[in-house]
């Protein structure tokens, strides 16, 4: 189902994942004219299920988003497939903090406020076989997928400053965790001691490929059996964890001067925003992975709801100021 767009909204939401749809639901229930624009490229699409989400654990990502779109529409909101190509500030004297949102197909929408929830892209190391297994037996978040690989042989592919932390975390789920040094930074003396104390062995050598074989998995491509090192050694592993660089999808914000910054964690980039989602540009909020790279589905949904409440309050304050001005003019006349 595709909604027919109007040309003007109280709020346009860029991104229809958990954060965007949650924000859209809150705003639609607040009787706001709201449109959720979604490019249909969710970050968690390769995963079989969403985990750790209360009352929805194990739900396929596509099903969860379909339910969310239906809920937004139930309250009169619009949920539309499309990509935001450009956002421009309007200065026509009609509205404070108003924007023109241009879609990839050329459609232009007027928005009093903007919620950015376009998420991010995971930039994976260039190791053959890694991308193909991503979201299955190649994972990055132990809280999302650790239970599914519990008590199995796990390899952590070292790529950056978070890799040792990742290995120590995964030790909670399995007693057989190997730190694959690959091309990542060598553990410091303190980190090496921590890994040794927790029984995480360090495997030196560049990983040149992931090897599959044995009984075919659900995708028909066989199951992961291990990683191949540059010297030909096969290190048998049932799952591989990697910390990708996370890059936000936000190029369309250049027109209003809102650009990504490096995230303090070193994990990638983000759009800086305060705890309520307010960005440095008046009238623009951000929620979900676009501002918090580590946010899980539940966290992103909560952030979207929080930002939506703040946006509605901001609109109410503006409308109240205008009502007071109009009231004073009537009284004065």
mmCIF file of C-alpha atoms in Angstrom:
data_model
loop_
_atom_site.group_PDB
_atom_site.id
_atom_site.type_symbol
_atom_site.label_atom_id
_atom_site.label_comp_id
_atom_site.label_asym_id
_atom_site.label_seq_id
_atom_site.Cartn_x
_atom_site.Cartn_y
_atom_site.Cartn_z
ATOM 1 C CA UNK A 1 0.000 0.000 0.000
ATOM 2 C CA UNK A 2 1.289 3.460 -0.913
ATOM 3 C CA UNK A 3 -0.236 6.628 0.476
ATOM 4 C CA UNK A 4 -0.874 9.646 -1.688
ATOM 5 C CA UNK A 5 1.250 12.538 -0.495
ATOM 6 C CA UNK A 6 -0.059 15.993 0.286
ATOM 7 C CA UNK A 7 2.136 19.011 -0.362
ATOM 8 C CA UNK A 8 2.282 20.219 3.241
ATOM 9 C CA UNK A 9 2.823 18.551 6.618
ATOM 10 C CA UNK A 10 3.430 19.499 10.209
ATOM 11 C CA UNK A 11 6.288 16.982 10.247
ATOM 12 C CA UNK A 12 8.108 15.054 7.547
ATOM 13 C CA UNK A 13 10.100 12.080 8.809
ATOM 14 C CA UNK A 14 13.030 10.920 6.691
ATOM 15 C CA UNK A 15 13.463 7.212 7.331
ATOM 16 C CA UNK A 16 10.930 4.485 8.070
ATOM 17 C CA UNK A 17 12.763 2.183 10.449
ATOM 18 C CA UNK A 18 11.965 1.738 14.134
ATOM 19 C CA UNK A 19 12.824 5.342 15.035
ATOM 20 C CA UNK A 20 10.985 6.951 12.138
ATOM 21 C CA UNK A 21 7.834 4.845 12.428
ATOM 22 C CA UNK A 22 7.704 5.248 16.196
ATOM 23 C CA UNK A 23 7.953 9.006 15.756
ATOM 24 C CA UNK A 24 5.311 8.896 13.048
ATOM 25 C CA UNK A 25 2.957 6.920 15.275
ATOM 26 C CA UNK A 26 3.323 9.372 18.163
ATOM 27 C CA UNK A 27 2.776 12.394 15.925
ATOM 28 C CA UNK A 28 -0.191 10.872 14.112
ATOM 29 C CA UNK A 29 -1.802 10.111 17.462
ATOM 30 C CA UNK A 30 -1.157 13.728 18.408
ATOM 31 C CA UNK A 31 -3.306 14.663 15.395
ATOM 32 C CA UNK A 32 -0.384 16.052 13.433
ATOM 33 C CA UNK A 33 -0.146 15.918 9.659
ATOM 34 C CA UNK A 34 2.834 13.597 9.296
ATOM 35 C CA UNK A 35 4.541 11.757 6.447
ATOM 36 C CA UNK A 36 7.142 9.025 6.882
ATOM 37 C CA UNK A 37 9.382 8.743 3.814
ATOM 38 C CA UNK A 38 11.217 5.421 3.629
ATOM 39 C CA UNK A 39 13.733 4.267 1.006
ATOM 40 C CA UNK A 40 13.096 0.624 1.873
ATOM 41 C CA UNK A 41 16.704 -0.207 2.787
ATOM 42 C CA UNK A 42 16.621 -1.128 6.487
ATOM 43 C CA UNK A 43 19.972 -1.804 8.105
ATOM 44 C CA UNK A 44 18.742 -5.056 9.678
ATOM 45 C CA UNK A 45 17.250 -6.494 6.466
ATOM 46 C CA UNK A 46 19.779 -9.402 6.308
ATOM 47 C CA UNK A 47 18.827 -10.576 9.825
ATOM 48 C CA UNK A 48 16.281 -13.354 10.232
ATOM 49 C CA UNK A 49 14.714 -11.751 13.290
ATOM 50 C CA UNK A 50 14.782 -8.829 15.687
ATOM 51 C CA UNK A 51 15.890 -9.830 19.180
ATOM 52 C CA UNK A 52 15.734 -8.215 22.589
ATOM 53 C CA UNK A 53 12.575 -6.256 21.734
ATOM 54 C CA UNK A 54 9.981 -6.705 24.455
ATOM 55 C CA UNK A 55 6.870 -8.593 23.291
ATOM 56 C CA UNK A 56 8.250 -8.764 19.726
ATOM 57 C CA UNK A 57 11.397 -10.857 20.189
ATOM 58 C CA UNK A 58 11.963 -13.082 17.164
ATOM 59 C CA UNK A 59 9.881 -10.972 14.773
ATOM 60 C CA UNK A 60 11.299 -10.775 11.215
ATOM 61 C CA UNK A 61 12.428 -7.183 10.498
ATOM 62 C CA UNK A 62 10.157 -6.797 7.458
ATOM 63 C CA UNK A 63 7.128 -7.896 9.463
ATOM 64 C CA UNK A 64 7.919 -5.452 12.269
ATOM 65 C CA UNK A 65 8.172 -2.526 9.838
ATOM 66 C CA UNK A 66 4.982 -3.532 8.031
ATOM 67 C CA UNK A 67 3.155 -3.511 11.368
ATOM 68 C CA UNK A 68 4.619 -0.090 12.124
ATOM 69 C CA UNK A 69 3.488 1.392 8.816
ATOM 70 C CA UNK A 70 -0.015 0.033 9.374
ATOM 71 C CA UNK A 71 -0.143 1.643 12.811
ATOM 72 C CA UNK A 72 0.944 5.035 11.473
ATOM 73 C CA UNK A 73 -1.741 4.849 8.780
ATOM 74 C CA UNK A 74 -4.387 3.800 11.299
ATOM 75 C CA UNK A 75 -4.167 7.256 12.856
ATOM 76 C CA UNK A 76 -4.129 9.180 9.586
ATOM 77 C CA UNK A 77 -0.388 9.436 9.032
ATOM 78 C CA UNK A 78 1.197 8.771 5.651
ATOM 79 C CA UNK A 79 3.901 6.132 5.129
ATOM 80 C CA UNK A 80 5.440 6.341 1.678
ATOM 81 C CA UNK A 81 8.202 4.513 -0.183
ATOM 82 C CA UNK A 82 10.739 7.041 -1.464
ATOM 83 C CA UNK A 83 14.077 8.679 -0.778
ATOM 84 C CA UNK A 84 14.713 12.189 0.480
ATOM 85 C CA UNK A 85 17.164 13.820 -1.927
ATOM 86 C CA UNK A 86 17.390 17.343 -0.541
ATOM 87 C CA UNK A 87 16.138 19.528 2.287
ATOM 88 C CA UNK A 88 16.040 23.305 1.968
ATOM 89 C CA UNK A 89 15.010 25.964 4.458
ATOM 90 C CA UNK A 90 12.019 28.072 3.397
ATOM 91 C CA UNK A 91 11.944 31.783 4.126
ATOM 92 C CA UNK A 92 8.507 32.866 2.954
ATOM 93 C CA UNK A 93 7.410 34.458 6.206
ATOM 94 C CA UNK A 94 4.656 31.912 6.715
ATOM 95 C CA UNK A 95 6.258 29.643 9.246
ATOM 96 C CA UNK A 96 9.271 29.514 11.553
ATOM 97 C CA UNK A 97 11.759 26.725 10.939
ATOM 98 C CA UNK A 98 9.942 25.488 7.838
ATOM 99 C CA UNK A 99 11.505 23.306 5.150
ATOM 100 C CA UNK A 100 11.042 22.051 1.626
ATOM 101 C CA UNK A 101 11.730 18.330 1.410
ATOM 102 C CA UNK A 102 12.541 17.183 -2.119
ATOM 103 C CA UNK A 103 12.229 13.492 -2.935
ATOM 104 C CA UNK A 104 14.263 11.543 -5.465
ATOM 105 C CA UNK A 105 11.296 11.475 -7.853
ATOM 106 C CA UNK A 106 11.094 15.286 -7.799
ATOM 107 C CA UNK A 107 8.114 15.625 -5.468
ATOM 108 C CA UNK A 108 8.457 18.564 -3.054
ATOM 109 C CA UNK A 109 6.820 18.639 0.372
ATOM 110 C CA UNK A 110 6.500 21.540 2.789
ATOM 111 C CA UNK A 111 7.301 20.625 6.378
ATOM 112 C CA UNK A 112 7.104 22.734 9.503
ATOM 113 C CA UNK A 113 9.484 20.368 11.262
ATOM 114 C CA UNK A 114 11.805 17.553 10.199
ATOM 115 C CA UNK A 115 12.714 14.317 11.975
ATOM 116 C CA UNK A 116 15.792 12.565 10.550
ATOM 117 C CA UNK A 117 15.754 8.805 11.107
ATOM 118 C CA UNK A 118 17.565 7.485 8.044
ATOM 119 C CA UNK A 119 19.935 5.270 10.006
ATOM 120 C CA UNK A 120 23.373 4.238 8.838
ATOM 121 C CA UNK A 121 25.361 1.968 6.587
ATOM 122 C CA UNK A 122 27.696 -0.721 7.918
ATOM 123 C CA UNK A 123 31.052 -0.578 6.136
ATOM 124 C CA UNK A 124 32.489 -4.080 6.412
ATOM 125 C CA UNK A 125 36.129 -5.118 5.937
ATOM 126 C CA UNK A 126 36.969 -6.318 2.444
ATOM 127 C CA UNK A 127 37.211 -10.009 3.285
ATOM 128 C CA UNK A 128 35.697 -12.475 0.778
ATOM 129 C CA UNK A 129 32.607 -14.167 2.178
ATOM 130 C CA UNK A 130 32.038 -11.641 4.966
ATOM 131 C CA UNK A 131 29.291 -9.591 3.324
ATOM 132 C CA UNK A 132 27.450 -12.712 2.154
ATOM 133 C CA UNK A 133 27.201 -14.035 5.728
ATOM 134 C CA UNK A 134 26.375 -10.642 7.307
ATOM 135 C CA UNK A 135 23.334 -10.834 9.586
ATOM 136 C CA UNK A 136 23.489 -14.625 9.672
ATOM 137 C CA UNK A 137 26.646 -16.150 11.172
ATOM 138 C CA UNK A 138 28.577 -12.892 10.806
ATOM 139 C CA UNK A 139 27.351 -10.485 13.455
ATOM 140 C CA UNK A 140 28.346 -7.357 15.336
ATOM 141 C CA UNK A 141 25.994 -6.994 18.325
ATOM 142 C CA UNK A 142 26.066 -9.700 21.006
ATOM 143 C CA UNK A 143 22.862 -8.371 22.546
ATOM 144 C CA UNK A 144 21.116 -8.769 19.175
ATOM 145 C CA UNK A 145 22.499 -12.165 18.160
ATOM 146 C CA UNK A 146 24.685 -13.525 20.981
ATOM 147 C CA UNK A 147 22.045 -15.989 22.185
ATOM 148 C CA UNK A 148 21.814 -17.510 18.721
ATOM 149 C CA UNK A 149 25.552 -18.378 18.742
ATOM 150 C CA UNK A 150 25.832 -19.295 22.427
ATOM 151 C CA UNK A 151 28.315 -22.051 23.322
ATOM 152 C CA UNK A 152 29.640 -22.112 19.755
ATOM 153 C CA UNK A 153 33.109 -21.323 18.420
ATOM 154 C CA UNK A 154 33.197 -17.564 17.790
ATOM 155 C CA UNK A 155 35.907 -15.523 16.097
ATOM 156 C CA UNK A 156 36.202 -11.769 16.569
ATOM 157 C CA UNK A 157 37.738 -10.104 13.520
ATOM 158 C CA UNK A 158 39.908 -7.251 14.780
ATOM 159 C CA UNK A 159 39.257 -4.082 12.798
ATOM 160 C CA UNK A 160 39.479 -1.209 15.248
ATOM 161 C CA UNK A 161 39.396 0.079 18.820
ATOM 162 C CA UNK A 162 36.161 -1.741 19.723
ATOM 163 C CA UNK A 163 37.348 -5.241 18.787
ATOM 164 C CA UNK A 164 38.880 -6.232 22.135
ATOM 165 C CA UNK A 165 35.775 -4.993 23.926
ATOM 166 C CA UNK A 166 33.681 -7.025 21.515
ATOM 167 C CA UNK A 167 35.696 -10.180 22.255
ATOM 168 C CA UNK A 168 35.352 -9.705 26.008
ATOM 169 C CA UNK A 169 31.618 -9.181 25.648
ATOM 170 C CA UNK A 170 31.121 -12.311 23.545
ATOM 171 C CA UNK A 171 32.954 -14.357 26.162
ATOM 172 C CA UNK A 172 29.703 -14.000 28.143
ATOM 173 C CA UNK A 173 27.935 -16.152 25.536
ATOM 174 C CA UNK A 174 30.630 -18.705 24.744
ATOM 175 C CA UNK A 175 33.677 -20.283 26.318
ATOM 176 C CA UNK A 176 35.344 -20.604 22.895
ATOM 177 C CA UNK A 177 36.160 -17.119 21.633
ATOM 178 C CA UNK A 178 39.181 -16.368 19.439
ATOM 179 C CA UNK A 179 40.518 -12.861 18.806
ATOM 180 C CA UNK A 180 41.509 -12.832 15.130
ATOM 181 C CA UNK A 181 44.227 -10.163 15.021
ATOM 182 C CA UNK A 182 43.851 -9.790 11.225
ATOM 183 C CA UNK A 183 44.942 -6.253 10.266
ATOM 184 C CA UNK A 184 43.563 -4.606 13.377
ATOM 185 C CA UNK A 185 45.548 -2.972 16.167
ATOM 186 C CA UNK A 186 47.647 -5.291 18.307
ATOM 187 C CA UNK A 187 46.143 -5.591 21.805
ATOM 188 C CA UNK A 188 47.933 -3.495 24.390
ATOM 189 C CA UNK A 189 49.643 -5.253 27.283
ATOM 190 C CA UNK A 190 46.620 -4.599 29.470
ATOM 191 C CA UNK A 191 44.224 -5.865 26.826
ATOM 192 C CA UNK A 192 46.323 -8.967 26.174
ATOM 193 C CA UNK A 193 46.205 -9.739 29.879
ATOM 194 C CA UNK A 194 42.435 -9.299 29.932
ATOM 195 C CA UNK A 195 41.972 -11.602 26.967
ATOM 196 C CA UNK A 196 44.241 -14.242 28.492
ATOM 197 C CA UNK A 197 42.488 -14.020 31.854
ATOM 198 C CA UNK A 198 39.127 -14.613 30.187
ATOM 199 C CA UNK A 199 40.425 -17.508 28.084
ATOM 200 C CA UNK A 200 40.200 -15.665 24.758
ATOM 201 C CA UNK A 201 43.036 -16.850 22.542
ATOM 202 C CA UNK A 202 44.705 -14.481 20.103
ATOM 203 C CA UNK A 203 45.177 -15.771 16.541
ATOM 204 C CA UNK A 204 47.743 -13.841 14.510
ATOM 205 C CA UNK A 205 47.672 -13.556 10.747
ATOM 206 C CA UNK A 206 45.546 -11.785 8.165
ATOM 207 C CA UNK A 207 42.149 -13.338 7.439
ATOM 208 C CA UNK A 208 41.808 -13.743 3.666
ATOM 209 C CA UNK A 209 38.399 -15.422 3.412
ATOM 210 C CA UNK A 210 35.491 -16.978 5.231
ATOM 211 C CA UNK A 211 34.980 -20.638 4.429
ATOM 212 C CA UNK A 212 31.572 -22.308 4.170
ATOM 213 C CA UNK A 213 30.564 -25.914 3.770
ATOM 214 C CA UNK A 214 28.640 -28.742 5.333
ATOM 215 C CA UNK A 215 24.836 -28.836 5.400
ATOM 216 C CA UNK A 216 23.198 -25.940 3.590
ATOM 217 C CA UNK A 217 21.773 -23.148 5.716
ATOM 218 C CA UNK A 218 18.435 -21.350 5.197
ATOM 219 C CA UNK A 219 20.002 -19.223 2.435
ATOM 220 C CA UNK A 220 21.243 -22.293 0.559
ATOM 221 C CA UNK A 221 24.870 -21.179 0.756
ATOM 222 C CA UNK A 222 26.178 -23.623 3.328
ATOM 223 C CA UNK A 223 27.195 -22.844 6.882
ATOM 224 C CA UNK A 224 30.291 -21.066 8.098
ATOM 225 C CA UNK A 225 33.047 -23.513 8.987
ATOM 226 C CA UNK A 226 35.906 -21.129 9.673
ATOM 227 C CA UNK A 227 38.257 -18.410 8.488
ATOM 228 C CA UNK A 228 41.225 -18.902 6.179
ATOM 229 C CA UNK A 229 44.457 -17.118 7.089
ATOM 230 C CA UNK A 230 47.028 -15.794 4.631
ATOM 231 C CA UNK A 231 49.344 -18.737 5.380
ATOM 232 C CA UNK A 232 46.590 -21.194 4.435
ATOM 233 C CA UNK A 233 45.603 -22.156 7.985
ATOM 234 C CA UNK A 234 41.896 -22.774 8.536
ATOM 235 C CA UNK A 235 40.709 -21.568 11.940
ATOM 236 C CA UNK A 236 37.448 -23.360 12.532
ATOM 237 C CA UNK A 237 34.704 -21.032 13.721
ATOM 238 C CA UNK A 238 30.907 -21.278 13.757
ATOM 239 C CA UNK A 239 30.377 -17.527 13.827
ATOM 240 C CA UNK A 240 32.420 -14.376 13.274
ATOM 241 C CA UNK A 241 31.872 -11.030 14.946
ATOM 242 C CA UNK A 242 33.105 -7.790 13.439
ATOM 243 C CA UNK A 243 32.816 -4.130 14.393
ATOM 244 C CA UNK A 244 32.023 -2.299 11.135
ATOM 245 C CA UNK A 245 32.546 1.385 10.553
ATOM 246 C CA UNK A 246 29.104 2.967 10.718
ATOM 247 C CA UNK A 247 28.384 5.810 8.299
ATOM 248 C CA UNK A 248 25.157 7.777 8.541
ATOM 249 C CA UNK A 249 22.836 8.331 5.584
ATOM 250 C CA UNK A 250 22.500 12.085 5.716
ATOM 251 C CA UNK A 251 23.874 13.696 2.552
ATOM 252 C CA UNK A 252 20.449 15.240 1.886
ATOM 253 C CA UNK A 253 20.970 17.552 4.890
ATOM 254 C CA UNK A 254 23.859 19.469 3.286
ATOM 255 C CA UNK A 255 21.436 22.105 2.013
ATOM 256 C CA UNK A 256 20.586 23.195 5.561
ATOM 257 C CA UNK A 257 24.151 22.984 6.840
ATOM 258 C CA UNK A 258 23.659 19.875 8.962
ATOM 259 C CA UNK A 259 26.574 17.521 8.386
ATOM 260 C CA UNK A 260 27.793 14.315 10.036
ATOM 261 C CA UNK A 261 30.540 14.401 12.639
ATOM 262 C CA UNK A 262 32.822 11.664 13.941
ATOM 263 C CA UNK A 263 31.182 9.788 16.796
ATOM 264 C CA UNK A 264 33.095 9.986 20.110
ATOM 265 C CA UNK A 265 33.244 6.175 20.282
ATOM 266 C CA UNK A 266 35.294 6.005 17.103
ATOM 267 C CA UNK A 267 32.685 3.688 15.559
ATOM 268 C CA UNK A 268 31.917 6.013 12.654
ATOM 269 C CA UNK A 269 29.842 9.119 12.050
ATOM 270 C CA UNK A 270 26.604 10.531 13.433
ATOM 271 C CA UNK A 271 24.375 13.597 13.387
ATOM 272 C CA UNK A 272 24.952 15.269 16.781
ATOM 273 C CA UNK A 273 21.761 15.755 18.779
ATOM 274 C CA UNK A 274 20.818 16.278 22.440
ATOM 275 C CA UNK A 275 19.013 13.717 24.589
ATOM 276 C CA UNK A 276 15.654 14.814 23.154
ATOM 277 C CA UNK A 277 16.903 14.519 19.567
ATOM 278 C CA UNK A 278 17.217 18.243 18.874
ATOM 279 C CA UNK A 279 20.014 19.063 16.408
ATOM 280 C CA UNK A 280 21.961 22.289 15.882
ATOM 281 C CA UNK A 281 19.536 23.360 13.139
ATOM 282 C CA UNK A 282 16.272 24.813 14.499
ATOM 283 C CA UNK A 283 13.294 22.710 13.548
ATOM 284 C CA UNK A 284 15.302 19.534 12.896
ATOM 285 C CA UNK A 285 15.436 16.503 15.198
ATOM 286 C CA UNK A 286 17.287 13.201 14.807
ATOM 287 C CA UNK A 287 16.563 9.765 16.271
ATOM 288 C CA UNK A 288 17.871 6.222 16.042
ATOM 289 C CA UNK A 289 21.141 5.064 14.502
ATOM 290 C CA UNK A 290 21.608 8.316 12.587
ATOM 291 C CA UNK A 291 22.543 9.962 15.887
ATOM 292 C CA UNK A 292 23.273 6.926 18.106
ATOM 293 C CA UNK A 293 25.217 4.197 16.220
ATOM 294 C CA UNK A 294 24.807 1.678 19.049
ATOM 295 C CA UNK A 295 21.003 1.981 19.339
ATOM 296 C CA UNK A 296 19.134 -1.310 19.065
ATOM 297 C CA UNK A 297 15.605 -1.506 17.675
ATOM 298 C CA UNK A 298 13.942 -0.832 21.032
ATOM 299 C CA UNK A 299 16.276 2.049 21.818
ATOM 300 C CA UNK A 300 15.715 3.566 18.385
ATOM 301 C CA UNK A 301 11.943 3.284 18.730
ATOM 302 C CA UNK A 302 12.064 4.979 22.136
ATOM 303 C CA UNK A 303 14.232 7.771 20.730
ATOM 304 C CA UNK A 304 11.774 8.297 17.888
ATOM 305 C CA UNK A 305 8.890 8.588 20.342
ATOM 306 C CA UNK A 306 10.858 11.012 22.525
ATOM 307 C CA UNK A 307 11.782 13.219 19.582
ATOM 308 C CA UNK A 308 8.168 13.175 18.351
ATOM 309 C CA UNK A 309 6.885 14.376 21.723
ATOM 310 C CA UNK A 310 9.448 17.184 21.716
ATOM 311 C CA UNK A 311 8.509 18.171 18.162
ATOM 312 C CA UNK A 312 4.824 18.272 19.059
ATOM 313 C CA UNK A 313 5.572 20.390 22.135
ATOM 314 C CA UNK A 314 7.621 22.762 19.980
ATOM 315 C CA UNK A 315 4.747 23.126 17.524
ATOM 316 C CA UNK A 316 2.266 23.677 20.354
ATOM 317 C CA UNK A 317 4.482 26.431 21.774
ATOM 318 C CA UNK A 318 4.679 28.117 18.362
ATOM 319 C CA UNK A 319 0.938 27.847 17.822
ATOM 320 C CA UNK A 320 0.285 29.230 21.295
ATOM 321 C CA UNK A 321 2.528 32.241 20.656
ATOM 322 C CA UNK A 322 0.657 32.979 17.464
ATOM 323 C CA UNK A 323 -2.705 32.514 19.149
ATOM 324 C CA UNK A 324 -1.697 34.939 21.904
ATOM 325 C CA UNK A 325 -0.577 37.511 19.346
ATOM 326 C CA UNK A 326 -3.847 37.178 17.472
ATOM 327 C CA UNK A 327 -5.813 37.389 20.730
ATOM 328 C CA UNK A 328 -4.021 40.563 21.742
ATOM 329 C CA UNK A 329 -4.763 42.124 18.365
ATOM 330 C CA UNK A 330 -8.457 41.328 18.718
ATOM 331 C CA UNK A 331 -8.554 42.748 22.242
ATOM 332 C CA UNK A 332 -6.695 45.873 21.183
ATOM 333 C CA UNK A 333 -9.136 46.519 18.333
#
